[in-house]
Short mmCIF file of C-alpha atoms in Angstrom, two decimals:
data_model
loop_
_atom_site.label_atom_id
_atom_site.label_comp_id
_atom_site.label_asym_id
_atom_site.label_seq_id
_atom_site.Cartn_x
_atom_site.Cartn_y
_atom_site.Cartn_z
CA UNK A 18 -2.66 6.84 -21.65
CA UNK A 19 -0.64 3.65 -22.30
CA UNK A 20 2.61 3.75 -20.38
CA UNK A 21 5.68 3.07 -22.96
CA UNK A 22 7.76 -0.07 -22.80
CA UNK A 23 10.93 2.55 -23.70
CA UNK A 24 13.26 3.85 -20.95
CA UNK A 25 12.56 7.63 -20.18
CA UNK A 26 15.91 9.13 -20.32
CA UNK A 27 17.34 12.58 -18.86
CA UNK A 28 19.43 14.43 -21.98
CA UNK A 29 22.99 13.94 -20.55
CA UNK A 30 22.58 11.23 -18.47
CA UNK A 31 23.64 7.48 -18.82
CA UNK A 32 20.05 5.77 -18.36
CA UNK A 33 19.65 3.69 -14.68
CA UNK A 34 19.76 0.40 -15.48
CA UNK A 35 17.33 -2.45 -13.94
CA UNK A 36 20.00 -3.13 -11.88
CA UNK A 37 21.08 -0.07 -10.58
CA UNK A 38 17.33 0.92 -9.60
CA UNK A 39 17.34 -3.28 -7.77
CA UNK A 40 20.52 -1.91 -6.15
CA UNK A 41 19.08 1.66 -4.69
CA UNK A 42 15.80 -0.89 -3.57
CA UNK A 43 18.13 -3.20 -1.66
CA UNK A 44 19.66 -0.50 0.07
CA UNK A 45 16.35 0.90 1.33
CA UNK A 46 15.15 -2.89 2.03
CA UNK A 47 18.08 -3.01 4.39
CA UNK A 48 17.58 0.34 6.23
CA UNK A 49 14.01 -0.34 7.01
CA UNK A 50 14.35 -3.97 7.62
CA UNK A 51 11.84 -4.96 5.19
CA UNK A 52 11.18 -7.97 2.83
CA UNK A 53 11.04 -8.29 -0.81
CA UNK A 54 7.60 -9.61 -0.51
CA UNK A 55 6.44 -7.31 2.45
CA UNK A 56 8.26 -3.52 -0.12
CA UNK A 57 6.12 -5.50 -3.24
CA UNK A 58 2.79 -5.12 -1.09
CA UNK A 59 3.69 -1.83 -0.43
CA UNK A 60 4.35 -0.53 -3.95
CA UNK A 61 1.67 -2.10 -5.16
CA UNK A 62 3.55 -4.63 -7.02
CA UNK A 63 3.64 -8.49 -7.27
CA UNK A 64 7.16 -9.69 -5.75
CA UNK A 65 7.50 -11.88 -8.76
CA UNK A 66 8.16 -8.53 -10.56
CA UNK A 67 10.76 -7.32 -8.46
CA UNK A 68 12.66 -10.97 -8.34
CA UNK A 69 11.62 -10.61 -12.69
CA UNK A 70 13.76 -7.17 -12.87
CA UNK A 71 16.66 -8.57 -10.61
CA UNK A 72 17.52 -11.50 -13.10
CA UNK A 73 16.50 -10.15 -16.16
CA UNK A 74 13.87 -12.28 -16.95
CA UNK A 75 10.91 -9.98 -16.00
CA UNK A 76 8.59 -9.91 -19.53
CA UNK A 77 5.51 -7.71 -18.55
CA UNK A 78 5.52 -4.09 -18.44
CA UNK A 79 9.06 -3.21 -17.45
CA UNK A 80 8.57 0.36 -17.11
CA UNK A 81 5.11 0.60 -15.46
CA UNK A 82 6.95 -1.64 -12.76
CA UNK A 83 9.84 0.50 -12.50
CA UNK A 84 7.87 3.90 -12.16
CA UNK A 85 6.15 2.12 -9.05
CA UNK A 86 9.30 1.37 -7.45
CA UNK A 87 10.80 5.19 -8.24
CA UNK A 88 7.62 6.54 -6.45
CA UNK A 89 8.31 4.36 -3.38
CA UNK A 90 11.66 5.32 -3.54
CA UNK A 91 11.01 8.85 -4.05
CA UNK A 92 8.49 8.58 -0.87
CA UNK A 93 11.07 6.84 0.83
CA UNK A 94 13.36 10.04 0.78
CA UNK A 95 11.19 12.16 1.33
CA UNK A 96 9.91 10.30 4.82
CA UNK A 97 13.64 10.12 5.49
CA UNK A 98 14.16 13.93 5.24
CA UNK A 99 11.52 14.99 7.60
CA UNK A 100 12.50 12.21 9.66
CA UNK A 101 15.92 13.37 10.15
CA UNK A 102 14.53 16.85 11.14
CA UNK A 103 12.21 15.11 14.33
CA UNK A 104 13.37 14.90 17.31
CA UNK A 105 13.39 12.01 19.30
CA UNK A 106 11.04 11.66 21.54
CA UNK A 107 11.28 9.56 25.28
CA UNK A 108 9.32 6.11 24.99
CA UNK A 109 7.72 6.43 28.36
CA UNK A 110 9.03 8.86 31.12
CA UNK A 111 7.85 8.24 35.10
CA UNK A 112 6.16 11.16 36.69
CA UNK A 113 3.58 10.81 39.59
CA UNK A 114 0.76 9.67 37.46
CA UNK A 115 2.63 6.98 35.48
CA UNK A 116 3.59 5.74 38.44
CA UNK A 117 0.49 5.43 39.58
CA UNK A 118 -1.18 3.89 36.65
CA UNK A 119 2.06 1.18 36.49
CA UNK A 120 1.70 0.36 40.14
CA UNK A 121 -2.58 -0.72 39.49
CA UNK A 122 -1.01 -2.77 36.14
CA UNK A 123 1.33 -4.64 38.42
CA UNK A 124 -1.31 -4.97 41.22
CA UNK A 125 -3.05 -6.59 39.09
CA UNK A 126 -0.91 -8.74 37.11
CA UNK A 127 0.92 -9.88 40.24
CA UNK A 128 -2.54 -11.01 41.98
CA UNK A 129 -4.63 -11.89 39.05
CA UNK A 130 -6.82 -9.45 39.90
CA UNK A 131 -8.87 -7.10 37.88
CA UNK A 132 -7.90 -3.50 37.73
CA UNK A 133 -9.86 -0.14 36.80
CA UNK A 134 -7.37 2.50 35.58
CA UNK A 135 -9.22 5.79 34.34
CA UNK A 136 -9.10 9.49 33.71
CA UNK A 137 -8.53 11.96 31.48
CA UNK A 138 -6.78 12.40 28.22
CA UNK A 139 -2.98 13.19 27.99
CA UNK A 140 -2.15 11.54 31.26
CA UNK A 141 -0.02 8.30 30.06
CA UNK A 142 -2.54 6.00 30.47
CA UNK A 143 -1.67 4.24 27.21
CA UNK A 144 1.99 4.86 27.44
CA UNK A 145 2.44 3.44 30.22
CA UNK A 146 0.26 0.29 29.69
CA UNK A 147 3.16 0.00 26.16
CA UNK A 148 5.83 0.47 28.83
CA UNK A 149 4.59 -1.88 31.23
CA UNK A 150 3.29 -4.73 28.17
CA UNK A 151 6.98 -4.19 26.79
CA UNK A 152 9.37 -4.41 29.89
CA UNK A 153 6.91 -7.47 31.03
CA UNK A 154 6.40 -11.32 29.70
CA UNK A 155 2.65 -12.31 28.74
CA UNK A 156 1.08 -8.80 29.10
CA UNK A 157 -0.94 -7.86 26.29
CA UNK A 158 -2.91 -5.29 25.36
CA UNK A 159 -6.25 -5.15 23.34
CA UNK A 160 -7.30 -1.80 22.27
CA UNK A 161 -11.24 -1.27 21.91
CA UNK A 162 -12.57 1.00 19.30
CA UNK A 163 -15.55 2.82 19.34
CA UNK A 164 -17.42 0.44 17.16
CA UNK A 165 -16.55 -2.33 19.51
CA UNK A 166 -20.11 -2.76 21.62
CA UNK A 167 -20.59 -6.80 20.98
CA UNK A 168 -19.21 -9.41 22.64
CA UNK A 169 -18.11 -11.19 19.59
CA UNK A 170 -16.10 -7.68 18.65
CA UNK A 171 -14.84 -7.47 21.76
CA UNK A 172 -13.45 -11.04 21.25
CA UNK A 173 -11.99 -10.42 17.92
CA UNK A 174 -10.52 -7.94 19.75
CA UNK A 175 -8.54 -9.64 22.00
CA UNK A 176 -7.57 -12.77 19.96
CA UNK A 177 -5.62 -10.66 17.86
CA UNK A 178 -4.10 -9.14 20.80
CA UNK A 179 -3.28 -12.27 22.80
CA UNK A 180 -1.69 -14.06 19.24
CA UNK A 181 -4.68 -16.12 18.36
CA UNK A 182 -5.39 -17.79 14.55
CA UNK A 183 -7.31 -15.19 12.11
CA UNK A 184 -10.86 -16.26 12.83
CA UNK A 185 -12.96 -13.61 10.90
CA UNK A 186 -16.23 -15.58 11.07
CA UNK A 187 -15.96 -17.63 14.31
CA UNK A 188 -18.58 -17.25 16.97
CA UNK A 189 -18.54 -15.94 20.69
CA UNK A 190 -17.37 -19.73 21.89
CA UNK A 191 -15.03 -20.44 19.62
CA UNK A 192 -13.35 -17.35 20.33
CA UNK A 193 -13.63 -17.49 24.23
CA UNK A 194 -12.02 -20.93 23.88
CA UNK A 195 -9.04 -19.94 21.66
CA UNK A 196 -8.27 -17.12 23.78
CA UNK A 197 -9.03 -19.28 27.20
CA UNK A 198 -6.47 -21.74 25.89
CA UNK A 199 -4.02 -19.13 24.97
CA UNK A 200 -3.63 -17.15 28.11
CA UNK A 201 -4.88 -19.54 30.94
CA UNK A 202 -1.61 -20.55 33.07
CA UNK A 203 0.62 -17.84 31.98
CA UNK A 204 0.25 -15.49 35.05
CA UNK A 205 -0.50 -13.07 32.64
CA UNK A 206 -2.21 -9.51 32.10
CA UNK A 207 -5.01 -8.76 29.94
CA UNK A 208 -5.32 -5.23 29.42
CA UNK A 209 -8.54 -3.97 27.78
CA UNK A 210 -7.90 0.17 26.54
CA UNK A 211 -10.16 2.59 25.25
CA UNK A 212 -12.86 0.41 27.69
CA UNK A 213 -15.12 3.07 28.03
CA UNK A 214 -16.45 1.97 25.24
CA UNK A 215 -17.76 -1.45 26.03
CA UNK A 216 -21.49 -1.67 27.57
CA UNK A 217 -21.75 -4.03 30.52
CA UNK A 218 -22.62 -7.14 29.11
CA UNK A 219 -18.92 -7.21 27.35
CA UNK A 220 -17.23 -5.82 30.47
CA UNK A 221 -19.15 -9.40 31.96
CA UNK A 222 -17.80 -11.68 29.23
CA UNK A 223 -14.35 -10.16 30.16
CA UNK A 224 -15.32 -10.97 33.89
CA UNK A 225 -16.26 -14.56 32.61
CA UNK A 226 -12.61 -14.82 30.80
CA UNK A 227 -11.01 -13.75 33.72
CA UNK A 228 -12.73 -16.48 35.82
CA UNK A 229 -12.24 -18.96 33.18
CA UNK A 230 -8.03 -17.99 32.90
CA UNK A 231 -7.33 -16.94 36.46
CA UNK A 232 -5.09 -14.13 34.66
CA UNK A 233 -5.24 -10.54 35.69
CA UNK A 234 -7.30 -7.99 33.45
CA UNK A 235 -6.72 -4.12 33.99
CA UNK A 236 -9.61 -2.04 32.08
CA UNK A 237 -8.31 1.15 31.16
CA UNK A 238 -10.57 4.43 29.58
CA UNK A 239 -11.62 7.56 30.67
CA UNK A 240 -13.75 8.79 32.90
CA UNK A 241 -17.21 7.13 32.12
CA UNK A 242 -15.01 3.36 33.02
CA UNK A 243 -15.58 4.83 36.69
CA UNK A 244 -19.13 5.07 36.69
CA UNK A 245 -19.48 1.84 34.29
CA UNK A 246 -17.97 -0.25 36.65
CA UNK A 247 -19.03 1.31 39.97
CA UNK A 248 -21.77 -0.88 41.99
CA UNK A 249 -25.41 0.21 40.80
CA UNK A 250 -28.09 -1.33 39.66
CA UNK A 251 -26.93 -1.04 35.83
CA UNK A 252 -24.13 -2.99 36.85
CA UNK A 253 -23.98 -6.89 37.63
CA UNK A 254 -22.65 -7.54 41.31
CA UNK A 255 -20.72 -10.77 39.93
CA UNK A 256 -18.51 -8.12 37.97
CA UNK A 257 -18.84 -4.99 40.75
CA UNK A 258 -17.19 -7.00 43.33
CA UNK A 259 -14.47 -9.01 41.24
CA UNK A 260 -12.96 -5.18 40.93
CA UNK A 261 -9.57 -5.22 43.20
CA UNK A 262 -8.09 -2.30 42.14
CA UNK A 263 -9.50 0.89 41.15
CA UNK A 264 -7.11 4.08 40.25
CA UNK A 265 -8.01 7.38 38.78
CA UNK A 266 -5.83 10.13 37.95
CA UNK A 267 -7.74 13.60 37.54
CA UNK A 268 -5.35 15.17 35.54
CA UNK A 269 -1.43 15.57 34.78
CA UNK A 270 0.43 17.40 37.71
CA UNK A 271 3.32 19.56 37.95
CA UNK A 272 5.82 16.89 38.37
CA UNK A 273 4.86 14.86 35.68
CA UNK A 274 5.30 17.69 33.60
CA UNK A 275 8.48 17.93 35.26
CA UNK A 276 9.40 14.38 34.53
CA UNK A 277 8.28 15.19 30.61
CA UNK A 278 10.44 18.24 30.13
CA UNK A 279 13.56 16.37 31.66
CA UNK A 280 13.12 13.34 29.66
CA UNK A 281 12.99 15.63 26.68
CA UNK A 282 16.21 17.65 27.89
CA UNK A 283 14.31 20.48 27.79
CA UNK A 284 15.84 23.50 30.10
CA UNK A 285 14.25 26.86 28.94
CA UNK A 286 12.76 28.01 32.20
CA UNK A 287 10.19 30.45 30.52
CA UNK A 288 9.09 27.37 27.67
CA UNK A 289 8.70 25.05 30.71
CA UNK A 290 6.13 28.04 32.47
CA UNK A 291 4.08 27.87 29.49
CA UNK A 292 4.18 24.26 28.83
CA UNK A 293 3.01 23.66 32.18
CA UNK A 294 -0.54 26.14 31.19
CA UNK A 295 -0.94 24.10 27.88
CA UNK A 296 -0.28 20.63 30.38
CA UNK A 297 -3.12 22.04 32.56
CA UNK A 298 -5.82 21.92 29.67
CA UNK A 299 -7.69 18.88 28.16
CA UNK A 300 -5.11 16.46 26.87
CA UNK A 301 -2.37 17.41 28.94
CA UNK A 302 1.30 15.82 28.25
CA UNK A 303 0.27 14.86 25.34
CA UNK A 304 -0.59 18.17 23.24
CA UNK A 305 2.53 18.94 25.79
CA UNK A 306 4.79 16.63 23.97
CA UNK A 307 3.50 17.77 20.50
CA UNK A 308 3.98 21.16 21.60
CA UNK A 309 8.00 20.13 22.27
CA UNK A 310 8.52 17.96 18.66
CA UNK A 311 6.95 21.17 16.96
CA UNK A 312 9.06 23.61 18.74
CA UNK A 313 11.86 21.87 18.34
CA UNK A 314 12.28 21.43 14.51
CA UNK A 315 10.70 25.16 14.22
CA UNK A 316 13.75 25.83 16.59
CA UNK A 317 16.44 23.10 15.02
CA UNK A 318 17.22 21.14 18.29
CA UNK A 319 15.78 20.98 21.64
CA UNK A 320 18.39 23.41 22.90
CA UNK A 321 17.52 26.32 20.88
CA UNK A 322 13.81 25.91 22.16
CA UNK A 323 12.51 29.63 23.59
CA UNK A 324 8.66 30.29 24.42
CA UNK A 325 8.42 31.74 21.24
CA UNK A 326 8.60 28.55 19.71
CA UNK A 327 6.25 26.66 22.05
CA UNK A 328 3.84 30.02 21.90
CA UNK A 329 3.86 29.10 17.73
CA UNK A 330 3.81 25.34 18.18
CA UNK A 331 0.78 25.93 20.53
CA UNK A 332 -0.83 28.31 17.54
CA UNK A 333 -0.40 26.11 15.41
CA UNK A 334 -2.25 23.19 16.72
CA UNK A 335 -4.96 25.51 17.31
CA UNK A 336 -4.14 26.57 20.77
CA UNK A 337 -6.01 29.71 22.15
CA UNK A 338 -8.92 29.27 19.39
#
């Protein structure tokens, strides 16, 4: 069906104008700190159009264009109103095991060593590596999907972690160069996460980059990292022995749930009882935390929280089935 040219207008009501409708876009621009060009990508719009309808000069499809920018809007408002009813959440919190896992990042940044950080899920492991890349210069982190098992992944990997030129069809050498000249004399960290899933021979071309840019590396996954990088005969002795630090953390205790609930604000001695038997099962502070946000809009504000509400939030993200 051919979209009309002709303004749809509510019976009663003075038709928004091109300008008005530029006007309620500029305000949202501003709120989310977003460019013309960057809003235009995401409403599926070229930017010419927008700058078209803000001078008057814009000859295409006027209304097609404008019923693009009403749905962003619209989905704008809508983001905003559940947003509003979130609460918000600590960055990063320090309980025993965050300490522990930001103590092997520093270890290893400070001596340009490399560092094995593992365990289970729900224990910080990625939080804290944010905390520690964001309150440190020249840390970056390079996060390894499950499809990453080449080198040359791997390598794409962390040039776009470490700030290097797009280079979508370069080869292993080229990319080991870029990123050697990147990082080499920064005193830097390199942190590989998710790097359980790399097989050996990429955990040795890391080992090769970390000879090559005397920078510290800290390889962070779960479990299997442990046995992947323990001495055996799977596993090269050149990268075995470069290993200076090795941490694993089992599982979230009670004081890091402790730490959670006070960086949350949360008080309910009964809530914090049960929190601490969903913190004790597989993910930990993380279904933990999602457990709190939950509870808390069910409840409208942290300090109306009761077990009820994290026995509901718990149900509802399938707890107990």
């Amino acid at each position: 069906m051919q979209i009309s040219n002709s303004l749809q207008v509510v019976e009663g009501a003075a038709p928004e104008t091109d300008a008005d409708l530029i006007q309620r876009l500029d305000a949202v621009l501003e709120i989310r700190g977003l460019s013309q060009n960057k809003a235009a990508q995401q409403i599926g719009i070229n930017a010419a159009a927008i700058s078209g309808l803000r001078n008057g000069s814009y000859s295409g499809n006027r209304q097609a264009v404008r019923v693009k920018i009403e749905q962003w809007l619209a989905t704008h408002e809508r983001r905003a109103a559940t947003t509003s009813l979130l609460p918000t959440a600590p960055s990063w919190f320090e309980g025993p095991a965050a300490l522990q896992i930001k103590t092997a990042l520093s270890l290893a940044h400070v001596t340009a060593d490399i560092a094995v950080i593992f365990g289970g899920p729900g224990v910080g492991k990625t939080a804290t590596c944010e905390h520690y890349r964001d309150t440190n210069r020249n840390v970056w982190i390079a996060t390894i999907p499950r499809h990453c098992v080449t080198i040359i992944s791997m390598l794409q990997q962390i040039a776009d972690a470490v700030g290097c030129k797009e280079m979508p069809h370069a080869g292993a050498r080229k990319l080991f160069r870029e990123i050697s000249a990147r990082i080499a004399n920064t005193a830097g960290l390199l942190i590989l996460d998710e790097a359980q899933h790399l097989p050996i021979d990429c955990l040795d071309e890391c080992r090769c980059l970390y000879d090559e840019t005397k920078v510290g590396v800290a390889w962070v996954g779960d479990n299997k990292l442990d046995d992947k990088t323990r001495p055996s005969l799977a596993v090269p002795p050149q990268l075995s022995r470069r290993i200076g630090v090795r941490r694993g953390i089992k599982k979230a205790g009670k004081s890091d749930l402790k730490a959670l609930v006070e960086a949350w604000g949360l008080a309910d001695e009964e809530s914090i009882r049960l929190l601490a038997e969903i913190a004790a099962r597989p993910g930990a502070l993380g279904v933990a935390t999602k457990c709190i946000r939950l509870a808390a809009i069910d409840a409208s504000g942290i300090d109306n929280i009761t077990a009820e509400h994290i026995r509901g939030a718990w149900s509802n993200l399938g707890g107990g089935q």
